[in-house]
Amino acid sequence: MEIRLRVFRFQPEKDQRPRYDVFTIETDPTERILDLLEYVRGDVDGSLAFRRSCAHGVCGSDAMRINGRNLLACKVLVKDLGTSEITVEPLLGLRVIKDLIVDMGPFLEHYKSVMPYFINDDIPADGKEFLQSPEQRARFDDTTKCIMCAACTTSCPSFWSNTEYVGPAAIVNAHRFIFDSRDTGAAKRLEVLNEQFGVWRCRTAFNCTEACPREIKITQAIAEVKQVLTSGKLE
Ligand code: SF4
Ligand code: F3S
Ligand code: FES
């Protein structure tokens, strides 16, 4: 089939404003959007900039807007879009560095702010490891699946209106440790999330949940964190 691929192009240090380049490509419906971008960069225009690494939905580096939705370019087939007109744009809410590459700095700062690592200075009772039941492990299983693609945070209207909002990805990663029975850092994380730009900026828009390529129940995870803050009980 023949498709028309419209690609957002912008190099801030050279261009006064962004433009869209159009590439007409003969392709197979089972090709991925990432394959189309690779073709353009490899065979048509080597100056096209985009991120990718694993090409298999694991690293989270190729999240972008494809026909208006935040998706991983390596997980979307041409036939999935149901049209031969395909527009590819960078994620919203983060500064464009070049073409489809955005500055992930603010996103990663929010992630760091919730201390997304295991905190426990105690010594395990058996001197070797902290034990956990399957039920305790299941409590935070969903939020362990995050691949830090930023599709959620950059689809959130609260983040678009104020990028100081910590955002759903950071809350998901805080949730992963807050509800881990072996971790002792919940109070510190909850303090961060109870601040002006923490969880209360979430207006339950659900865009984040719709955008997540790992199908994490993000809005539910945020609600659970809010519930702990309201009740004062970690359950
Ligand atoms: Fe991506 Fe989902 Fe993690 Fe958000 S929660 S960064 S959408 S994997
Ligand atoms: Fe934003 Fe998701 Fe809340 S889209 S407003 S973080 S439910
Ligand atoms: Fe790694 Fe798409 S390139 S998730």
PDB file of C-alpha atoms and ligand atoms in Angstrom:
ATOM      1  CA  MET A   1       0.000   0.000   0.000  1.00  0.00           C
ATOM      2  CA  GLU A   2       1.004   3.621  -0.444  1.00  0.00           C
ATOM      3  CA  ILE A   3       0.987   5.915   2.567  1.00  0.00           C
ATOM      4  CA  ARG A   4       1.561   9.627   3.112  1.00  0.00           C
ATOM      5  CA  LEU A   5       3.755  10.143   6.155  1.00  0.00           C
ATOM      6  CA  ARG A   6       3.692  13.698   7.544  1.00  0.00           C
ATOM      7  CA  VAL A   7       6.551  14.283   9.929  1.00  0.00           C
ATOM      8  CA  PHE A   8       6.989  17.238  12.288  1.00  0.00           C
ATOM      9  CA  ARG A   9      10.325  18.923  11.665  1.00  0.00           C
ATOM     10  CA  PHE A  10      11.938  21.589  13.814  1.00  0.00           C
ATOM     11  CA  GLN A  11      15.471  22.583  14.626  1.00  0.00           C
ATOM     12  CA  PRO A  12      15.072  25.509  17.054  1.00  0.00           C
ATOM     13  CA  GLU A  13      18.546  26.957  16.510  1.00  0.00           C
ATOM     14  CA  LYS A  14      17.953  27.196  12.721  1.00  0.00           C
ATOM     15  CA  ASP A  15      14.220  27.244  12.045  1.00  0.00           C
ATOM     16  CA  GLN A  16      11.891  30.136  12.843  1.00  0.00           C
ATOM     17  CA  ARG A  17       8.930  27.793  13.096  1.00  0.00           C
ATOM     18  CA  PRO A  18       8.167  24.085  12.761  1.00  0.00           C
ATOM     19  CA  ARG A  19       7.076  22.549   9.457  1.00  0.00           C
ATOM     20  CA  TYR A  20       5.774  19.190   8.282  1.00  0.00           C
ATOM     21  CA  ASP A  21       7.646  17.175   5.675  1.00  0.00           C
ATOM     22  CA  VAL A  22       5.599  14.706   3.666  1.00  0.00           C
ATOM     23  CA  PHE A  23       7.016  11.398   2.468  1.00  0.00           C
ATOM     24  CA  THR A  24       5.090   9.103   0.140  1.00  0.00           C
ATOM     25  CA  ILE A  25       6.098   5.557   0.927  1.00  0.00           C
ATOM     26  CA  GLU A  26       5.217   2.195  -0.580  1.00  0.00           C
ATOM     27  CA  THR A  27       4.957  -0.128   2.389  1.00  0.00           C
ATOM     28  CA  ASP A  28       3.399  -3.262   3.790  1.00  0.00           C
ATOM     29  CA  PRO A  29       0.446  -2.811   6.209  1.00  0.00           C
ATOM     30  CA  THR A  30       2.300  -4.924   8.762  1.00  0.00           C
ATOM     31  CA  GLU A  31       5.257  -2.539   8.927  1.00  0.00           C
ATOM     32  CA  ARG A  32       5.611  -0.547  12.124  1.00  0.00           C
ATOM     33  CA  ILE A  33       5.692   3.254  12.283  1.00  0.00           C
ATOM     34  CA  LEU A  34       9.241   2.937  13.567  1.00  0.00           C
ATOM     35  CA  ASP A  35      10.148   1.085  10.349  1.00  0.00           C
ATOM     36  CA  LEU A  36       8.809   4.002   8.292  1.00  0.00           C
ATOM     37  CA  LEU A  37      10.879   6.483  10.265  1.00  0.00           C
ATOM     38  CA  GLU A  38      13.962   4.267   9.915  1.00  0.00           C
ATOM     39  CA  TYR A  39      13.353   4.124   6.169  1.00  0.00           C
ATOM     40  CA  VAL A  40      13.100   7.916   5.905  1.00  0.00           C
ATOM     41  CA  ARG A  41      16.232   8.470   7.966  1.00  0.00           C
ATOM     42  CA  GLY A  42      18.214   5.728   6.229  1.00  0.00           C
ATOM     43  CA  ASP A  43      17.140   6.213   2.607  1.00  0.00           C
ATOM     44  CA  VAL A  44      15.568   9.645   2.143  1.00  0.00           C
ATOM     45  CA  ASP A  45      16.620  12.236   4.714  1.00  0.00           C
ATOM     46  CA  GLY A  46      19.435  11.401   7.124  1.00  0.00           C
ATOM     47  CA  SER A  47      18.795  14.587   9.118  1.00  0.00           C
ATOM     48  CA  LEU A  48      15.514  13.291  10.613  1.00  0.00           C
ATOM     49  CA  ALA A  49      15.898  13.015  14.396  1.00  0.00           C
ATOM     50  CA  PHE A  50      13.997  10.590  16.626  1.00  0.00           C
ATOM     51  CA  ARG A  51      14.822   8.316  19.556  1.00  0.00           C
ATOM     52  CA  ARG A  52      14.701   4.543  19.553  1.00  0.00           C
ATOM     53  CA  SER A  53      16.562   1.736  21.183  1.00  0.00           C
ATOM     54  CA  CYS A  54      15.005  -1.698  21.715  1.00  0.00           C
ATOM     55  CA  ALA A  55      12.413  -1.580  18.890  1.00  0.00           C
ATOM     56  CA  HIS A  56      10.290  -4.041  20.881  1.00  0.00           C
ATOM     57  CA  GLY A  57       8.254  -2.013  23.371  1.00  0.00           C
ATOM     58  CA  VAL A  58      10.682  -2.412  26.242  1.00  0.00           C
ATOM     59  CA  CYS A  59      12.895   0.682  26.516  1.00  0.00           C
ATOM     60  CA  GLY A  60      10.225   3.375  26.214  1.00  0.00           C
ATOM     61  CA  SER A  61      12.377   5.689  24.092  1.00  0.00           C
ATOM     62  CA  ASP A  62      10.171   6.080  20.995  1.00  0.00           C
ATOM     63  CA  ALA A  63       6.969   7.465  22.466  1.00  0.00           C
ATOM     64  CA  MET A  64       5.547  10.107  20.119  1.00  0.00           C
ATOM     65  CA  ARG A  65       2.212  11.398  18.866  1.00  0.00           C
ATOM     66  CA  ILE A  66       0.957   9.277  15.991  1.00  0.00           C
ATOM     67  CA  ASN A  67      -2.247  10.584  14.430  1.00  0.00           C
ATOM     68  CA  GLY A  68      -2.797  12.586  17.602  1.00  0.00           C
ATOM     69  CA  ARG A  69      -2.305   9.784  20.139  1.00  0.00           C
ATOM     70  CA  ASN A  70       0.706   9.086  22.341  1.00  0.00           C
ATOM     71  CA  LEU A  71       2.044   5.719  21.187  1.00  0.00           C
ATOM     72  CA  LEU A  72       5.297   3.784  20.935  1.00  0.00           C
ATOM     73  CA  ALA A  73       6.349   3.888  17.270  1.00  0.00           C
ATOM     74  CA  CYS A  74       7.721   0.343  17.553  1.00  0.00           C
ATOM     75  CA  LYS A  75       4.392  -1.067  18.744  1.00  0.00           C
ATOM     76  CA  VAL A  76       2.082   0.433  16.118  1.00  0.00           C
ATOM     77  CA  LEU A  77       1.584  -1.198  12.741  1.00  0.00           C
ATOM     78  CA  VAL A  78       0.483   0.796   9.706  1.00  0.00           C
ATOM     79  CA  LYS A  79      -2.712  -1.285   9.528  1.00  0.00           C
ATOM     80  CA  ASP A  80      -3.536  -0.473  13.182  1.00  0.00           C
ATOM     81  CA  LEU A  81      -4.137   3.148  12.209  1.00  0.00           C
ATOM     82  CA  GLY A  82      -6.789   2.302   9.600  1.00  0.00           C
ATOM     83  CA  THR A  83      -5.667   5.071   7.255  1.00  0.00           C
ATOM     84  CA  SER A  84      -2.949   5.791   4.705  1.00  0.00           C
ATOM     85  CA  GLU A  85      -2.509   9.339   6.106  1.00  0.00           C
ATOM     86  CA  ILE A  86      -0.102   9.180   9.023  1.00  0.00           C
ATOM     87  CA  THR A  87       1.115  12.191  11.017  1.00  0.00           C
ATOM     88  CA  VAL A  88       3.977  11.849  13.461  1.00  0.00           C
ATOM     89  CA  GLU A  89       4.732  14.574  16.016  1.00  0.00           C
ATOM     90  CA  PRO A  90       6.752  14.952  19.217  1.00  0.00           C
ATOM     91  CA  LEU A  91       5.208  14.497  22.673  1.00  0.00           C
ATOM     92  CA  LEU A  92       3.417  17.584  24.006  1.00  0.00           C
ATOM     93  CA  GLY A  93       4.453  19.563  27.070  1.00  0.00           C
ATOM     94  CA  LEU A  94       8.219  19.072  26.732  1.00  0.00           C
ATOM     95  CA  ARG A  95      10.579  21.326  24.749  1.00  0.00           C
ATOM     96  CA  VAL A  96      11.468  20.080  21.269  1.00  0.00           C
ATOM     97  CA  ILE A  97      15.217  19.599  20.878  1.00  0.00           C
ATOM     98  CA  LYS A  98      14.985  18.477  17.263  1.00  0.00           C
ATOM     99  CA  ASP A  99      12.147  17.003  15.177  1.00  0.00           C
ATOM    100  CA  LEU A 100      10.643  14.166  17.262  1.00  0.00           C
ATOM    101  CA  ILE A 101      13.138  14.436  20.121  1.00  0.00           C
ATOM    102  CA  VAL A 102      11.973  16.258  23.247  1.00  0.00           C
ATOM    103  CA  ASP A 103      13.869  17.335  26.337  1.00  0.00           C
ATOM    104  CA  MET A 104      13.146  14.628  28.906  1.00  0.00           C
ATOM    105  CA  GLY A 105      14.954  16.617  31.636  1.00  0.00           C
ATOM    106  CA  PRO A 106      11.881  18.000  33.463  1.00  0.00           C
ATOM    107  CA  PHE A 107      10.160  14.596  33.253  1.00  0.00           C
ATOM    108  CA  LEU A 108      13.186  12.865  34.789  1.00  0.00           C
ATOM    109  CA  GLU A 109      13.498  15.534  37.506  1.00  0.00           C
ATOM    110  CA  HIS A 110       9.928  14.763  38.596  1.00  0.00           C
ATOM    111  CA  TYR A 111      10.758  11.064  38.589  1.00  0.00           C
ATOM    112  CA  LYS A 112      13.823  11.648  40.774  1.00  0.00           C
ATOM    113  CA  SER A 113      11.829  13.818  43.192  1.00  0.00           C
ATOM    114  CA  VAL A 114       9.750  10.842  44.418  1.00  0.00           C
ATOM    115  CA  MET A 115      12.826   8.756  45.319  1.00  0.00           C
ATOM    116  CA  PRO A 116      12.137   5.870  42.915  1.00  0.00           C
ATOM    117  CA  TYR A 117      14.415   3.385  44.648  1.00  0.00           C
ATOM    118  CA  PHE A 118      14.271   0.957  47.550  1.00  0.00           C
ATOM    119  CA  ILE A 119      14.732   2.574  50.977  1.00  0.00           C
ATOM    120  CA  ASN A 120      15.415   0.398  53.992  1.00  0.00           C
ATOM    121  CA  ASP A 121      18.477   0.654  56.219  1.00  0.00           C
ATOM    122  CA  ASP A 122      17.443  -2.252  58.488  1.00  0.00           C
ATOM    123  CA  ILE A 123      19.090  -5.635  58.409  1.00  0.00           C
ATOM    124  CA  PRO A 124      16.765  -8.503  57.391  1.00  0.00           C
ATOM    125  CA  ALA A 125      15.747 -10.793  60.261  1.00  0.00           C
ATOM    126  CA  ASP A 126      17.569 -13.735  58.684  1.00  0.00           C
ATOM    127  CA  GLY A 127      20.534 -11.507  57.788  1.00  0.00           C
ATOM    128  CA  LYS A 128      19.976 -12.189  54.077  1.00  0.00           C
ATOM    129  CA  GLU A 129      16.751 -10.917  52.578  1.00  0.00           C
ATOM    130  CA  PHE A 130      13.479  -9.174  53.353  1.00  0.00           C
ATOM    131  CA  LEU A 131      10.646 -11.638  52.951  1.00  0.00           C
ATOM    132  CA  GLN A 132       7.359 -10.802  51.278  1.00  0.00           C
ATOM    133  CA  SER A 133       4.197 -12.839  50.715  1.00  0.00           C
ATOM    134  CA  PRO A 134       2.697 -13.234  47.211  1.00  0.00           C
ATOM    135  CA  GLU A 135      -0.215 -11.025  48.383  1.00  0.00           C
ATOM    136  CA  GLN A 136       2.166  -8.285  49.503  1.00  0.00           C
ATOM    137  CA  ARG A 137       4.015  -8.511  46.187  1.00  0.00           C
ATOM    138  CA  ALA A 138       0.766  -8.356  44.247  1.00  0.00           C
ATOM    139  CA  ARG A 139      -0.130  -5.056  45.948  1.00  0.00           C
ATOM    140  CA  PHE A 140       2.249  -3.075  43.730  1.00  0.00           C
ATOM    141  CA  ASP A 141       2.688  -5.454  40.773  1.00  0.00           C
ATOM    142  CA  ASP A 142       0.932  -3.206  38.257  1.00  0.00           C
ATOM    143  CA  THR A 143       3.174  -0.212  38.843  1.00  0.00           C
ATOM    144  CA  THR A 144       6.377  -2.262  38.443  1.00  0.00           C
ATOM    145  CA  LYS A 145       5.627  -2.424  34.708  1.00  0.00           C
ATOM    146  CA  CYS A 146       6.496   1.182  33.894  1.00  0.00           C
ATOM    147  CA  ILE A 147       9.098   1.686  31.141  1.00  0.00           C
ATOM    148  CA  MET A 148       9.388   5.471  31.610  1.00  0.00           C
ATOM    149  CA  CYS A 149       8.161   6.317  28.131  1.00  0.00           C
ATOM    150  CA  ALA A 150       6.441   9.557  29.285  1.00  0.00           C
ATOM    151  CA  ALA A 151       3.315   8.848  27.204  1.00  0.00           C
ATOM    152  CA  CYS A 152       1.170   9.351  30.317  1.00  0.00           C
ATOM    153  CA  THR A 153       2.610  12.589  31.677  1.00  0.00           C
ATOM    154  CA  THR A 154       2.696  14.225  28.236  1.00  0.00           C
ATOM    155  CA  SER A 155      -0.970  13.375  27.615  1.00  0.00           C
ATOM    156  CA  CYS A 156      -2.110  14.934  30.897  1.00  0.00           C
ATOM    157  CA  PRO A 157      -3.955  18.288  30.693  1.00  0.00           C
ATOM    158  CA  SER A 158      -2.776  19.217  34.206  1.00  0.00           C
ATOM    159  CA  PHE A 159       0.837  18.757  33.086  1.00  0.00           C
ATOM    160  CA  TRP A 160       0.254  20.766  29.905  1.00  0.00           C
ATOM    161  CA  SER A 161      -1.111  23.658  31.951  1.00  0.00           C
ATOM    162  CA  ASN A 162       1.736  23.535  34.472  1.00  0.00           C
ATOM    163  CA  THR A 163       4.808  21.377  33.948  1.00  0.00           C
ATOM    164  CA  GLU A 164       5.715  21.743  37.613  1.00  0.00           C
ATOM    165  CA  TYR A 165       3.051  19.096  38.269  1.00  0.00           C
ATOM    166  CA  VAL A 166       4.959  15.948  39.222  1.00  0.00           C
ATOM    167  CA  GLY A 167       2.856  14.001  36.702  1.00  0.00           C
ATOM    168  CA  PRO A 168       1.420  10.483  36.478  1.00  0.00           C
ATOM    169  CA  ALA A 169       4.685   8.672  35.634  1.00  0.00           C
ATOM    170  CA  ALA A 170       6.365   9.917  38.810  1.00  0.00           C
ATOM    171  CA  ILE A 171       3.301   8.970  40.872  1.00  0.00           C
ATOM    172  CA  VAL A 172       3.264   5.479  39.333  1.00  0.00           C
ATOM    173  CA  ASN A 173       6.899   5.020  40.317  1.00  0.00           C
ATOM    174  CA  ALA A 174       6.265   6.375  43.807  1.00  0.00           C
ATOM    175  CA  HIS A 175       3.310   3.968  44.141  1.00  0.00           C
ATOM    176  CA  ARG A 176       5.592   1.057  43.266  1.00  0.00           C
ATOM    177  CA  PHE A 177       7.651   1.712  46.423  1.00  0.00           C
ATOM    178  CA  ILE A 178       5.010   3.222  48.745  1.00  0.00           C
ATOM    179  CA  PHE A 179       3.038  -0.044  48.638  1.00  0.00           C
ATOM    180  CA  ASP A 180       6.087  -2.326  48.863  1.00  0.00           C
ATOM    181  CA  SER A 181       5.961  -3.904  52.346  1.00  0.00           C
ATOM    182  CA  ARG A 182       9.788  -4.089  52.464  1.00  0.00           C
ATOM    183  CA  ASP A 183      10.322  -0.385  51.885  1.00  0.00           C
ATOM    184  CA  THR A 184      10.467   2.225  54.660  1.00  0.00           C
ATOM    185  CA  GLY A 185      10.493   5.436  52.587  1.00  0.00           C
ATOM    186  CA  ALA A 186       6.728   5.892  52.098  1.00  0.00           C
ATOM    187  CA  ALA A 187       6.422   8.890  54.447  1.00  0.00           C
ATOM    188  CA  LYS A 188       9.123  10.824  52.576  1.00  0.00           C
ATOM    189  CA  ARG A 189       7.531  10.133  49.209  1.00  0.00           C
ATOM    190  CA  LEU A 190       4.039  10.983  50.456  1.00  0.00           C
ATOM    191  CA  GLU A 191       5.364  14.290  51.744  1.00  0.00           C
ATOM    192  CA  VAL A 192       6.581  15.170  48.227  1.00  0.00           C
ATOM    193  CA  LEU A 193       3.305  14.039  46.671  1.00  0.00           C
ATOM    194  CA  ASN A 194       1.227  16.060  49.149  1.00  0.00           C
ATOM    195  CA  GLU A 195       2.904  19.305  48.101  1.00  0.00           C
ATOM    196  CA  GLN A 196       1.492  22.004  45.836  1.00  0.00           C
ATOM    197  CA  PHE A 197       2.507  20.246  42.606  1.00  0.00           C
ATOM    198  CA  GLY A 198       1.906  16.698  43.810  1.00  0.00           C
ATOM    199  CA  VAL A 199      -1.033  14.322  43.411  1.00  0.00           C
ATOM    200  CA  TRP A 200      -3.716  16.918  44.070  1.00  0.00           C
ATOM    201  CA  ARG A 201      -3.003  18.461  40.649  1.00  0.00           C
ATOM    202  CA  CYS A 202      -4.501  15.300  39.126  1.00  0.00           C
ATOM    203  CA  ARG A 203      -8.060  16.038  37.996  1.00  0.00           C
ATOM    204  CA  THR A 204      -8.842  12.413  37.092  1.00  0.00           C
ATOM    205  CA  ALA A 205      -8.751  13.099  33.351  1.00  0.00           C
ATOM    206  CA  PHE A 206      -7.813   9.454  32.582  1.00  0.00           C
ATOM    207  CA  ASN A 207      -5.721  10.444  29.509  1.00  0.00           C
ATOM    208  CA  CYS A 208      -2.703   8.886  31.217  1.00  0.00           C
ATOM    209  CA  THR A 209      -4.390   5.508  31.635  1.00  0.00           C
ATOM    210  CA  GLU A 210      -5.504   5.521  28.001  1.00  0.00           C
ATOM    211  CA  ALA A 211      -2.009   6.388  26.791  1.00  0.00           C
ATOM    212  CA  CYS A 212       0.006   3.850  28.780  1.00  0.00           C
ATOM    213  CA  PRO A 213       1.507   1.202  26.464  1.00  0.00           C
ATOM    214  CA  ARG A 214       1.944  -1.110  29.463  1.00  0.00           C
ATOM    215  CA  GLU A 215      -1.750  -0.826  30.360  1.00  0.00           C
ATOM    216  CA  ILE A 216      -0.955   0.254  33.897  1.00  0.00           C
ATOM    217  CA  LYS A 217      -4.045   1.411  35.785  1.00  0.00           C
ATOM    218  CA  ILE A 218      -2.479   4.792  36.370  1.00  0.00           C
ATOM    219  CA  THR A 219      -5.533   6.753  37.477  1.00  0.00           C
ATOM    220  CA  GLN A 220      -6.300   4.014  40.009  1.00  0.00           C
ATOM    221  CA  ALA A 221      -2.714   4.100  41.320  1.00  0.00           C
ATOM    222  CA  ILE A 222      -2.994   7.882  41.737  1.00  0.00           C
ATOM    223  CA  ALA A 223      -6.322   7.448  43.565  1.00  0.00           C
ATOM    224  CA  GLU A 224      -4.689   4.935  45.920  1.00  0.00           C
ATOM    225  CA  VAL A 225      -1.940   7.404  46.779  1.00  0.00           C
ATOM    226  CA  LYS A 226      -4.539  10.138  47.369  1.00  0.00           C
ATOM    227  CA  GLN A 227      -6.450   7.727  49.610  1.00  0.00           C
ATOM    228  CA  VAL A 228      -3.368   7.086  51.760  1.00  0.00           C
ATOM    229  CA  LEU A 229      -2.833  10.823  52.107  1.00  0.00           C
ATOM    230  CA  THR A 230      -6.470  11.383  53.079  1.00  0.00           C
ATOM    231  CA  SER A 231      -6.797   8.477  55.501  1.00  0.00           C
ATOM    232  CA  GLY A 232      -3.252   8.516  56.848  1.00  0.00           C
ATOM    233  CA  LYS A 233      -3.293   4.718  56.551  1.00  0.00           C
ATOM    234  CA  LEU A 234      -1.092   2.636  54.286  1.00  0.00           C
ATOM    235  CA  GLU A 235      -3.206  -0.357  53.351  1.00  0.00           C
TER     236      GLU A 235
HETATM  237 FE1  SF4 B   1       4.911   5.061  30.082  1.00  0.00          FE
HETATM  238 FE2  SF4 B   1       2.899   3.846  31.385  1.00  0.00          FE
HETATM  239 FE3  SF4 B   1       5.203   4.345  32.641  1.00  0.00          FE
HETATM  240 FE4  SF4 B   1       3.595   6.337  32.004  1.00  0.00          FE
HETATM  241  S1  SF4 B   1       3.156   4.678  33.455  1.00  0.00           S
HETATM  242  S2  SF4 B   1       5.806   6.331  31.734  1.00  0.00           S
HETATM  243  S3  SF4 B   1       2.753   5.666  30.074  1.00  0.00           S
HETATM  244  S4  SF4 B   1       4.906   2.970  30.901  1.00  0.00           S
HETATM  245 FE1  F3S B   2      -3.654  13.749  34.362  1.00  0.00          FE
HETATM  246 FE2  F3S B   2      -4.065  11.166  34.482  1.00  0.00          FE
HETATM  247 FE3  F3S B   2      -4.810  12.722  36.465  1.00  0.00          FE
HETATM  248  S1  F3S B   2      -4.306  12.446  32.700  1.00  0.00           S
HETATM  249  S2  F3S B   2      -5.320  14.622  35.469  1.00  0.00           S
HETATM  250  S3  F3S B   2      -2.733  12.385  35.821  1.00  0.00           S
HETATM  251  S4  F3S B   2      -5.875  10.925  35.718  1.00  0.00           S
HETATM  252 FE1  FES B   3      12.113   0.725  22.761  1.00  0.00          FE
HETATM  253 FE2  FES B   3      10.066   1.395  21.176  1.00  0.00          FE
HETATM  254  S1  FES B   3      12.186   1.493  20.743  1.00  0.00           S
HETATM  255  S2  FES B   3      10.015   0.897  23.274  1.00  0.00           S
END
